[in-house]
Each structure stands twice: as structure tokens, then as C-alpha cells.
Amino acid sequence: MSNNNRELTGKEKRQIKKLITSLCASYDKEYGCLPLDCDCPMFGICYTNSGLCSYFRESVLPAEPELQAVFESQPLSVCKECGKHFSKDGKRIYCSEKCAEEARRRQTAARVRKHREKHS
């Protein structure tokens, strides 16, 4: 669950409804939630600390990383190298080892260049 327990914005509620109506395999426009045989309980969700439908959390929500970050305990961070969003855990600032290696290579080149300029 989220560390910042807050009310969802209208935009976030609309995004949830759009995801359910377009991507949820358990939802039918005529019958609602098929496994529960009622309206989808996700339509009434109002707070970030609310319990989510397990199918919605695992299969539908990953389609919207920004919305997923609202409900996860770990916020999304932006990779310093490529700009891609990734789930931040610990002190990581790069999304992958490839980005970290590329940044290390550029930093080493800059350090060596500065050293050469200083000693020439």
C-alpha cells in the first residue's frame, strides 16, 4: 500500500474506470464484474490505501505505470541516463546495469580528460 494515504483525484478515478472498461477481462458493460456478479468495486475506490482487486492490481494496472505508482509503496523514479520510469528501491538512480555502465563510462572519460588538462 501507499505511504501517502490520500484521496484519489478525479483524473486518477477516470483513469481507473477507463482501464477497467477497456482492459479488464472480468468486466462486462452489461453485467459489471463477472466473478462478483455486481458493479465493479474498483469504480467506487476513493483512497490510495483502499484494497484493490487482485486481478486489477496484477493484470490491468501495469498498463499505466504512473497510476500504478500511486498505489505502490515504492514510487517511480526517472533514470538519470535514459529518462525511463522505473520502480525506485534503495539508492538506485539508473533503471538498469546498461544505463549505469554507460554513465560510469562517461564519468570516467570526463575525469580522465580533466586530469590530462590539469597536467599538460
C-alpha positions as CSV (number, residue, x, y, z in Angstrom):
1,M,0.0,0.0,0.0
2,S,1.0,3.6,-0.4
3,N,2.9,5.6,2.2
4,N,0.9,8.7,1.2
5,N,-2.6,7.8,2.1
6,R,-4.7,10.3,0.3
7,E,-7.9,10.7,-1.7
8,L,-7.6,9.9,-5.4
9,T,-8.0,12.8,-7.8
10,G,-10.8,12.9,-10.3
11,K,-8.3,12.3,-13.1
12,E,-7.0,9.2,-11.3
13,K,-10.6,7.9,-10.8
14,R,-11.3,8.4,-14.5
15,Q,-8.1,6.6,-15.5
16,I,-9.1,3.6,-13.3
17,K,-12.6,3.5,-14.9
18,K,-11.1,3.7,-18.4
19,L,-8.6,0.9,-17.6
20,I,-11.3,-1.4,-16.3
21,T,-13.7,-0.8,-19.2
22,S,-11.0,-1.3,-21.8
23,L,-8.6,-3.9,-20.4
24,C,-10.2,-5.9,-17.6
25,A,-11.2,-9.4,-18.7
26,S,-13.5,-9.8,-15.7
27,Y,-15.6,-6.7,-16.6
28,D,-18.6,-6.7,-18.9
29,K,-20.5,-3.5,-19.7
30,E,-23.9,-5.2,-19.3
31,Y,-23.2,-7.3,-16.2
32,G,-20.4,-5.5,-14.4
33,C,-17.9,-7.6,-12.5
34,L,-18.4,-11.2,-13.7
35,P,-16.8,-13.0,-10.8
36,L,-18.7,-10.9,-8.2
37,D,-21.9,-10.6,-10.2
38,C,-22.3,-6.9,-9.3
39,D,-20.9,-3.5,-10.3
40,C,-17.1,-3.4,-10.3
41,P,-15.9,-2.4,-6.8
42,M,-13.0,-0.6,-8.3
43,F,-15.4,2.1,-9.6
44,G,-16.0,3.2,-6.1
45,I,-12.4,3.3,-4.9
46,C,-11.6,6.8,-3.4
47,Y,-8.3,6.4,-1.4
48,T,-4.8,5.2,-2.2
49,N,-4.9,2.9,0.8
50,S,-8.0,1.1,-0.4
51,G,-7.9,-2.6,-1.1
52,L,-7.6,-3.3,-4.8
53,C,-9.0,-6.2,-6.8
54,S,-6.1,-8.7,-7.2
55,Y,-6.8,-9.1,-11.0
56,F,-6.8,-5.3,-11.5
57,R,-3.5,-5.0,-9.5
58,E,-1.7,-7.8,-11.3
59,S,-3.0,-7.6,-14.9
60,V,-4.6,-4.2,-15.6
61,L,-2.8,-1.7,-13.5
62,P,0.7,-2.3,-15.0
63,A,-0.6,-0.8,-18.3
64,E,-0.4,2.6,-16.6
65,P,2.9,3.0,-14.7
66,E,2.1,6.5,-13.3
67,L,-1.2,5.3,-11.9
68,Q,0.5,2.1,-10.6
69,A,3.0,4.3,-8.7
70,V,0.0,5.9,-6.8
71,F,-0.9,2.6,-5.2
72,E,2.6,1.1,-4.7
73,S,4.7,1.7,-1.6
74,Q,7.8,2.4,-3.8
75,P,7.4,5.5,-6.0
76,L,8.5,5.7,-9.6
77,S,11.8,7.4,-10.3
78,V,13.3,8.7,-13.6
79,C,16.5,7.1,-14.9
80,K,19.3,9.7,-15.0
81,E,20.7,8.2,-18.2
82,C,17.7,7.3,-20.5
83,G,14.8,9.1,-18.8
84,K,12.7,5.9,-18.5
85,H,10.4,5.4,-15.4
86,F,11.3,2.6,-13.0
87,S,10.3,1.5,-9.5
88,K,12.8,3.1,-7.1
89,D,14.2,0.8,-4.5
90,G,17.1,1.9,-2.4
91,K,19.6,4.4,-3.8
92,R,19.3,3.4,-7.4
93,I,19.4,6.3,-9.9
94,Y,19.6,4.2,-13.1
95,C,17.0,1.8,-14.4
96,S,19.4,-0.9,-15.5
97,E,23.0,-2.0,-15.4
98,K,23.3,-0.9,-19.0
99,C,22.5,2.7,-18.1
100,A,24.7,2.6,-15.0
101,E,27.6,1.3,-17.1
102,E,27.1,4.0,-19.8
103,A,27.0,6.7,-17.1
104,R,30.2,5.3,-15.4
105,R,31.9,5.3,-18.8
106,R,31.1,8.9,-19.5
107,Q,32.1,10.0,-15.9
108,T,35.4,8.2,-16.2
109,A,36.1,9.8,-19.6
110,A,35.3,13.3,-18.1
111,R,37.5,12.6,-15.1
112,V,40.5,11.5,-17.2
113,R,40.0,14.4,-19.6
114,K,40.1,16.8,-16.7
115,H,43.2,15.1,-15.2
116,R,45.0,15.4,-18.6
117,E,44.1,19.1,-19.0
118,K,45.4,19.8,-15.4
119,H,48.7,18.1,-16.0
120,S,49.5,19.4,-19.5
